[in-house]
mmCIF file of C-alpha atoms and ligand atoms in Angstrom:
data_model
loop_
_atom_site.group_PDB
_atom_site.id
_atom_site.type_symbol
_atom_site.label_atom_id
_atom_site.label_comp_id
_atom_site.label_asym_id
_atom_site.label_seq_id
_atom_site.Cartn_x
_atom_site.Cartn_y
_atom_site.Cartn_z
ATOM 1 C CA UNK S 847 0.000 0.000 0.000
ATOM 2 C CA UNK S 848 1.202 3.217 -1.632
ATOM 3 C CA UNK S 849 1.531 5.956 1.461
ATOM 4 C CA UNK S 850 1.900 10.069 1.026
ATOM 5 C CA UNK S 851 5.079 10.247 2.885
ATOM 6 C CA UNK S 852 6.936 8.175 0.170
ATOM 7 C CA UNK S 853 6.366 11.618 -1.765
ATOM 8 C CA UNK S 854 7.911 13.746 1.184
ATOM 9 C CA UNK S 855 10.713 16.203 -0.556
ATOM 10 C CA UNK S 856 13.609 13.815 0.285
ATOM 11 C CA UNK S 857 16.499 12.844 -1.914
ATOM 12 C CA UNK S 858 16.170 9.299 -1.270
ATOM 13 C CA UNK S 859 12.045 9.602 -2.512
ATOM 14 C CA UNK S 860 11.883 6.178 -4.703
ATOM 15 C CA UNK S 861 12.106 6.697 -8.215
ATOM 16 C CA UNK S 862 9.623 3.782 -9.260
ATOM 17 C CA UNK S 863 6.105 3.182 -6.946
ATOM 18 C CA UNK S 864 4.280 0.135 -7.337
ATOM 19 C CA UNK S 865 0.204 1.230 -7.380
ATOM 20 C CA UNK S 866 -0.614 -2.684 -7.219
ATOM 21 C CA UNK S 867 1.056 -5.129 -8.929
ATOM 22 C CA UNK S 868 0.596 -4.148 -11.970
ATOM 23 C CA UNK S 869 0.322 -0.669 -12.389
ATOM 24 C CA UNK S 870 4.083 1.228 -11.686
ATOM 25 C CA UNK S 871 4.829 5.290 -11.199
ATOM 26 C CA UNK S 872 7.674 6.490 -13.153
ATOM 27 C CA UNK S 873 8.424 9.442 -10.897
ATOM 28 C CA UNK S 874 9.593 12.255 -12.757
ATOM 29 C CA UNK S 875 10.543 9.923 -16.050
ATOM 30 C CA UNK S 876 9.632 12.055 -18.412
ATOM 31 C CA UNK S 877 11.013 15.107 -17.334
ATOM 32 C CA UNK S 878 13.956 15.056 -19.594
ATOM 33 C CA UNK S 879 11.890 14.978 -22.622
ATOM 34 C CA UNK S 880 8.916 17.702 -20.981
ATOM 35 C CA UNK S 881 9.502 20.755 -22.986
ATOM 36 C CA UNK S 882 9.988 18.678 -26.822
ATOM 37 C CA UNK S 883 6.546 16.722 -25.890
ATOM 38 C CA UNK S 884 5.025 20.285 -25.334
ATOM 39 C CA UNK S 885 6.218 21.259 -28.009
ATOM 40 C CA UNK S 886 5.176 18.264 -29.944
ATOM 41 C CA UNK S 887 1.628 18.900 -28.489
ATOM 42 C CA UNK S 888 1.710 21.987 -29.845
ATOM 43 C CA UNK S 889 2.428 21.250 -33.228
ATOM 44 C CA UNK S 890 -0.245 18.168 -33.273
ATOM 45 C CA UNK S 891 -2.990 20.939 -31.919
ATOM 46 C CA UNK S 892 -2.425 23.159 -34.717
ATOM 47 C CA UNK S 893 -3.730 20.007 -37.085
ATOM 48 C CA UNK S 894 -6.199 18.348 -34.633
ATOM 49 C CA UNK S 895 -6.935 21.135 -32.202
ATOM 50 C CA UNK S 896 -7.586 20.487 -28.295
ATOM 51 C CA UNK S 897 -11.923 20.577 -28.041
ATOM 52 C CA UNK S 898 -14.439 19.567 -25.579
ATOM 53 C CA UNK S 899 -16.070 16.502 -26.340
ATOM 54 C CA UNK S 900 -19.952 15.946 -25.655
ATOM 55 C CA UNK S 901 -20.040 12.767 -23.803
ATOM 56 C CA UNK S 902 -23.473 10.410 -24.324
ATOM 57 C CA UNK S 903 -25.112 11.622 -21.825
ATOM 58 C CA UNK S 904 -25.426 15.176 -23.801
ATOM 59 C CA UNK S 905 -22.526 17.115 -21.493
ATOM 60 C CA UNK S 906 -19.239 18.978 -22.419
ATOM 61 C CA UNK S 907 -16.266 17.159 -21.126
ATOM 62 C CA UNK S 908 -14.610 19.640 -18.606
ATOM 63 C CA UNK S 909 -10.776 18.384 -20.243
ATOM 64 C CA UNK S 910 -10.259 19.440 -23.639
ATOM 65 C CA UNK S 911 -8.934 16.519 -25.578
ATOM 66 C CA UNK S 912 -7.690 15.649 -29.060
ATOM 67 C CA UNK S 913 -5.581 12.681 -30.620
ATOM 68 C CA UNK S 914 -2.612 11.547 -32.285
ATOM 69 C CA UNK S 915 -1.463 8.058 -34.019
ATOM 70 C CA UNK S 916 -3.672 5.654 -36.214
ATOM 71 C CA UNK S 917 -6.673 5.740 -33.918
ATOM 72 C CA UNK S 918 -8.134 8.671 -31.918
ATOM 73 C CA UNK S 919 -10.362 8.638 -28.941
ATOM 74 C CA UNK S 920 -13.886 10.038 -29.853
ATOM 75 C CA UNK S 921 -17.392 10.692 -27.813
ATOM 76 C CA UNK S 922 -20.293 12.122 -29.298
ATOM 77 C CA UNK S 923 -23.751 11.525 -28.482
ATOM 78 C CA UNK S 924 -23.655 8.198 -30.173
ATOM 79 C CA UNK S 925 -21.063 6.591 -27.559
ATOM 80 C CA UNK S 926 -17.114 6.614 -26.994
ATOM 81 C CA UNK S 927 -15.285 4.928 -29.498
ATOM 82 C CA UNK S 928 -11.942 4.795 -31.590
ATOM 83 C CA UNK S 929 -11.587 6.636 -35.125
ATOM 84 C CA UNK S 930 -8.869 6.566 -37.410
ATOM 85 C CA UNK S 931 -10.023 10.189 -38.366
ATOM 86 C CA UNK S 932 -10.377 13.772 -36.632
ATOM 87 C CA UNK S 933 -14.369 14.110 -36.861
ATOM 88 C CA UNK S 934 -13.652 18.225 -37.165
ATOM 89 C CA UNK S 935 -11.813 17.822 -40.173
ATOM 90 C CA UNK S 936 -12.368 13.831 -41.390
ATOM 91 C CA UNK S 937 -8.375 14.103 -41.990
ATOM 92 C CA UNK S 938 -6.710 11.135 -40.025
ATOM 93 C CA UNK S 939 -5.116 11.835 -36.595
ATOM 94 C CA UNK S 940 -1.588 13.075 -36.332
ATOM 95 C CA UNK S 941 1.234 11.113 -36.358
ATOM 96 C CA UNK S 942 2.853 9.715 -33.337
ATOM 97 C CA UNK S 943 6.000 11.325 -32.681
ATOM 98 C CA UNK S 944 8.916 8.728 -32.681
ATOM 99 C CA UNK S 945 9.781 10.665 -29.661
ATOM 100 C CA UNK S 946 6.520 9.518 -27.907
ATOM 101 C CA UNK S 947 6.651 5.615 -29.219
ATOM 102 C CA UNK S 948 10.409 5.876 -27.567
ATOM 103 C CA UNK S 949 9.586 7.127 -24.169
ATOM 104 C CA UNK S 950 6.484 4.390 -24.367
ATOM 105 C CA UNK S 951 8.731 1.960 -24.944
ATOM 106 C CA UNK S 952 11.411 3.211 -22.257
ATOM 107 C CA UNK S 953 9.008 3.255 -19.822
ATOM 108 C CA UNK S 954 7.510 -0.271 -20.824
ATOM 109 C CA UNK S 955 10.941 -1.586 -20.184
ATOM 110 C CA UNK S 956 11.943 0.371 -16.696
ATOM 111 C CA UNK S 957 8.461 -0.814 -15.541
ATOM 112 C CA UNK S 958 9.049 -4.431 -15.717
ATOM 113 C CA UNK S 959 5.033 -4.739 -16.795
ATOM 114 C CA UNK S 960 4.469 -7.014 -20.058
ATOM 115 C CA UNK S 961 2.822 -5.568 -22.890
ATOM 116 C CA UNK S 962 1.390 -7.500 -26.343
ATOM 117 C CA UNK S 963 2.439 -4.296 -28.204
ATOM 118 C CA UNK S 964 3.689 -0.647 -29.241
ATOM 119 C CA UNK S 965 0.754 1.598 -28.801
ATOM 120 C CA UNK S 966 -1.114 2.609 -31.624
ATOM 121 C CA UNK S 967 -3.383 5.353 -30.009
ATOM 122 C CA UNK S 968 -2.659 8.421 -27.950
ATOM 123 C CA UNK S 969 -5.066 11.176 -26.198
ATOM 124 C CA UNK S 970 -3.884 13.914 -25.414
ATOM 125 C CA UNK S 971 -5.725 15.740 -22.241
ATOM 126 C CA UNK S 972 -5.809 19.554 -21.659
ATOM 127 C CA UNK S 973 -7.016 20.431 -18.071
ATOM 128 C CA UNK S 974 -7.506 24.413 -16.775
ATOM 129 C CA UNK S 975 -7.771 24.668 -13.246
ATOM 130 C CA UNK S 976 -10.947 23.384 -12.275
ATOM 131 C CA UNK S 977 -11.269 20.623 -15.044
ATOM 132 C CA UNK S 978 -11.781 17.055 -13.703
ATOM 133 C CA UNK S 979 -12.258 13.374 -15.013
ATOM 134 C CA UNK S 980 -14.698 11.100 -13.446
ATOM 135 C CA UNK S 981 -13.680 7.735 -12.512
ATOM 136 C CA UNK S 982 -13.877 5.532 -15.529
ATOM 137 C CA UNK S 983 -12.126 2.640 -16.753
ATOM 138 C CA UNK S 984 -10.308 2.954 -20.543
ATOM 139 C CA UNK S 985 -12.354 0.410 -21.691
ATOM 140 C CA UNK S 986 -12.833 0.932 -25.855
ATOM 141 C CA UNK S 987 -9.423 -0.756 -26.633
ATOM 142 C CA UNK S 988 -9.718 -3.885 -28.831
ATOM 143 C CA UNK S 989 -6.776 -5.056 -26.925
ATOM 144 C CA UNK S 990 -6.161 -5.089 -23.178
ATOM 145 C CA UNK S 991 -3.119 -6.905 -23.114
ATOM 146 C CA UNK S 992 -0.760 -3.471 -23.344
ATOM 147 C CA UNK S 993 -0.998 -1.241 -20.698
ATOM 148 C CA UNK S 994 -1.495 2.141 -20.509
ATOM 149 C CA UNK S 995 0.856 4.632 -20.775
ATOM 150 C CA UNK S 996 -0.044 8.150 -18.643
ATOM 151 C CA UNK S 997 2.493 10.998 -18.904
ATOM 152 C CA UNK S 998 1.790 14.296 -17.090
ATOM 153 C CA UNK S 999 2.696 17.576 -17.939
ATOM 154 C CA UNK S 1000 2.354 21.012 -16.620
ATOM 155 C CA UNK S 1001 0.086 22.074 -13.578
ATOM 156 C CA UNK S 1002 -0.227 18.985 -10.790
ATOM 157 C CA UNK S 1003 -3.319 16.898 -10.534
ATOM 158 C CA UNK S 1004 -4.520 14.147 -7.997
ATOM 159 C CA UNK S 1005 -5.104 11.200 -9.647
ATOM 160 C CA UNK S 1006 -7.999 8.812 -8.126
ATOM 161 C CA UNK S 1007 -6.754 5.075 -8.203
ATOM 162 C CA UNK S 1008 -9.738 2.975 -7.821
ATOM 163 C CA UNK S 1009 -10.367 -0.985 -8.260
ATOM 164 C CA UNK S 1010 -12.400 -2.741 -10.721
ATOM 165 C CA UNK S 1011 -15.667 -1.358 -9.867
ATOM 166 C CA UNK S 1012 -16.755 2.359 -9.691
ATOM 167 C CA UNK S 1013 -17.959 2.128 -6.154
ATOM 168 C CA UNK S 1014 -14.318 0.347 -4.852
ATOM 169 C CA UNK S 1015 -11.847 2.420 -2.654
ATOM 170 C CA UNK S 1016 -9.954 4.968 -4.610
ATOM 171 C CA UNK S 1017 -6.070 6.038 -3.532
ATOM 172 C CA UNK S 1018 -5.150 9.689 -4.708
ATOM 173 C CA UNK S 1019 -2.345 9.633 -6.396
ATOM 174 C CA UNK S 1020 0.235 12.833 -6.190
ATOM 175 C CA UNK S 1021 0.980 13.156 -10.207
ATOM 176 C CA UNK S 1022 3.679 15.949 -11.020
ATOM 177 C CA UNK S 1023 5.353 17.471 -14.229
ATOM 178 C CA UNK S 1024 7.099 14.984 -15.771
ATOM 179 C CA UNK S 1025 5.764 11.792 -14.297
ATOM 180 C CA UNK S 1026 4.871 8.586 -16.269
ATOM 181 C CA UNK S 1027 2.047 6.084 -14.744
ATOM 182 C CA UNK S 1028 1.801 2.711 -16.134
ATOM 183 C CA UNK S 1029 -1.207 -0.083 -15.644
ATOM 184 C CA UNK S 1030 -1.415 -3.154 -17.604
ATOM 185 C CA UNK S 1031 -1.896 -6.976 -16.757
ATOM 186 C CA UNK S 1032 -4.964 -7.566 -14.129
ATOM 187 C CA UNK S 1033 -4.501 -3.976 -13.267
ATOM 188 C CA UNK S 1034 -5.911 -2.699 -16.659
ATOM 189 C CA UNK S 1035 -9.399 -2.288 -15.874
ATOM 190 C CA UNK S 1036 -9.065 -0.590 -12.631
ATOM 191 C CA UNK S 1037 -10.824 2.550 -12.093
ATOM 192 C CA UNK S 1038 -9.420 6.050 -12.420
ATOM 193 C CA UNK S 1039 -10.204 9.709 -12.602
ATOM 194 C CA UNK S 1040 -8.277 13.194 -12.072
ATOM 195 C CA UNK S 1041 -9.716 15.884 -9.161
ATOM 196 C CA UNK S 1042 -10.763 19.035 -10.117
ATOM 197 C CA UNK S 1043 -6.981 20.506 -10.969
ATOM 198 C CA UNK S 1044 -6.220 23.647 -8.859
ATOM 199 C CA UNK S 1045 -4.750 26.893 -10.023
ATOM 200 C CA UNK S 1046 -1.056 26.802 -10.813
ATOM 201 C CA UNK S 1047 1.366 28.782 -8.188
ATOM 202 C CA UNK S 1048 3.687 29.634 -11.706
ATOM 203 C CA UNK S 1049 1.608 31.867 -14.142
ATOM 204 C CA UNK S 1050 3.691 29.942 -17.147
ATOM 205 C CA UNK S 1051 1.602 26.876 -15.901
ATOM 206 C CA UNK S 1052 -1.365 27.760 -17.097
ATOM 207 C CA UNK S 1053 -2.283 23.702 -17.808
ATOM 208 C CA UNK S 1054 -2.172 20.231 -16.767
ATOM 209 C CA UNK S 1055 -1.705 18.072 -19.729
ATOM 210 C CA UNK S 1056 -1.789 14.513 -19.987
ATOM 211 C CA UNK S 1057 -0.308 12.215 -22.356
ATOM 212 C CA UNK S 1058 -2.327 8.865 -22.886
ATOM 213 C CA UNK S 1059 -0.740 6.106 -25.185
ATOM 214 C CA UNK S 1060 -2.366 2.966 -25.419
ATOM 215 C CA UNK S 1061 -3.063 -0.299 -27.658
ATOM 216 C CA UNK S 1062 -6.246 0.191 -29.074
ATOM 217 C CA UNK S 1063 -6.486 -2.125 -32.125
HETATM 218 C C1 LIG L 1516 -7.324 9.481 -18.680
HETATM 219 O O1 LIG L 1516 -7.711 8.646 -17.881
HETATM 220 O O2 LIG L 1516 -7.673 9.495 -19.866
HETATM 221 C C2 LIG L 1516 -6.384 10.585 -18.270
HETATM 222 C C3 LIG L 1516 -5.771 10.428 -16.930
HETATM 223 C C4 LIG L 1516 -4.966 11.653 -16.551
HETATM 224 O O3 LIG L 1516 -5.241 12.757 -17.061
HETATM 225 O O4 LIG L 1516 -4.057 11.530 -15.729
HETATM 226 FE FE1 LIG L 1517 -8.545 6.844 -18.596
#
């Protein structure tokens, strides 16, 4: 069991956290790469800009989200579901920076977890303070045998670690700039979510953004 003084401002904090046995925080893993993946998300945005989906139920998704790689996370009022194109334009998704696929597969590696493949699809989440996500599980993958890769960027969230049902236990999860969060194996369908994300201390960080790669076909 994860505890919040293994995130106490110490030198010898642990790089790698085990969530459960099969989901692994990559503290600060990503933090070499931060400003080119920025960068990167800018440059995919000005193709497949961030919007605010209208979930089923008829509501505007708080996060603003958008896509990159062969599939792209959609919801409209018909369901959630993969698409190989941008419904705002009908022009396919964005590549996936190599950069991306190499960090996936770095991280894949340093977290010991097995995975049936290089992902294939990747939303990207844009949270102003005050944007949430409600506990879910990422469920519209063909294949649940790679986990999923989380990277976060920018402005730091708390990220609700639940079980395999909605109404489980959730841990909250410290998740700063830079920090890569894997699940995979019988951890892949656990639930999950992100608190409403609080105003930045640093005016630069006017975001939280989240990088989510995953297997979807
Ligand atoms: C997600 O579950 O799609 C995103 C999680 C996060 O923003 O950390
Ligand atoms: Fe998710």
């Amino acid at each position: 069991m994860m505890t919040a003084d293994l995130f106490a401002d110490d030198p010898s904090q642990p790089a790698q956290l085990r969530l459960s046995s099969e989901a692994v925080l990559l503290k600060g893993f990503a933090l070499p790469d931060a400003d080119a993946l920025l960068n990167d998300i800018a440059t995919i945005t000005q193709r497949a800009p961030f919007r605010h989906m209208i979930t089923p139920g008829g509501k505007a998704m708080s996060v603003a989200t958008t896509s990159c790689g062969e599939l792209g996370w959609v919801s409209d009022s018909r369901g959630y579901r993969y698409s190989s194109t941008d419904p705002q334009s009908d022009l396919p998704w964005p590549a996936m920076p190599a950069r991306w696929l190499d960090l996936a597969e770095r991280a894949v590696r340093v977290s010991g977890l097995s995975s049936s493949g290089a992902p294939d699809a990747c939303l990207i989440n844009r949270y102003a303070p005050g944007a949430r996500l409600s506990l879910h599980q990422d469920r519209d993958e063909r294949d649940f045998g790679a986990p999923i890769i989380s990277i976060s960027l920018g402005l730091p969230a708390v990220f609700l670690w639940g079980g395999d049902k909605r109404s489980d236990h959730t841990q909250t999860i410290p998740l700063a700039h830079g920090d890569v969060l894997l699940w995979g194996g019988v951890d892949r369908l656990r639930f999950h979510g992100v608190r409403p994300v609080a105003q930045g201390a640093l005016s630069e960080r006017e975001f939280r953004f989240n990088i989510t790669m995953r297997k979807a076909a």
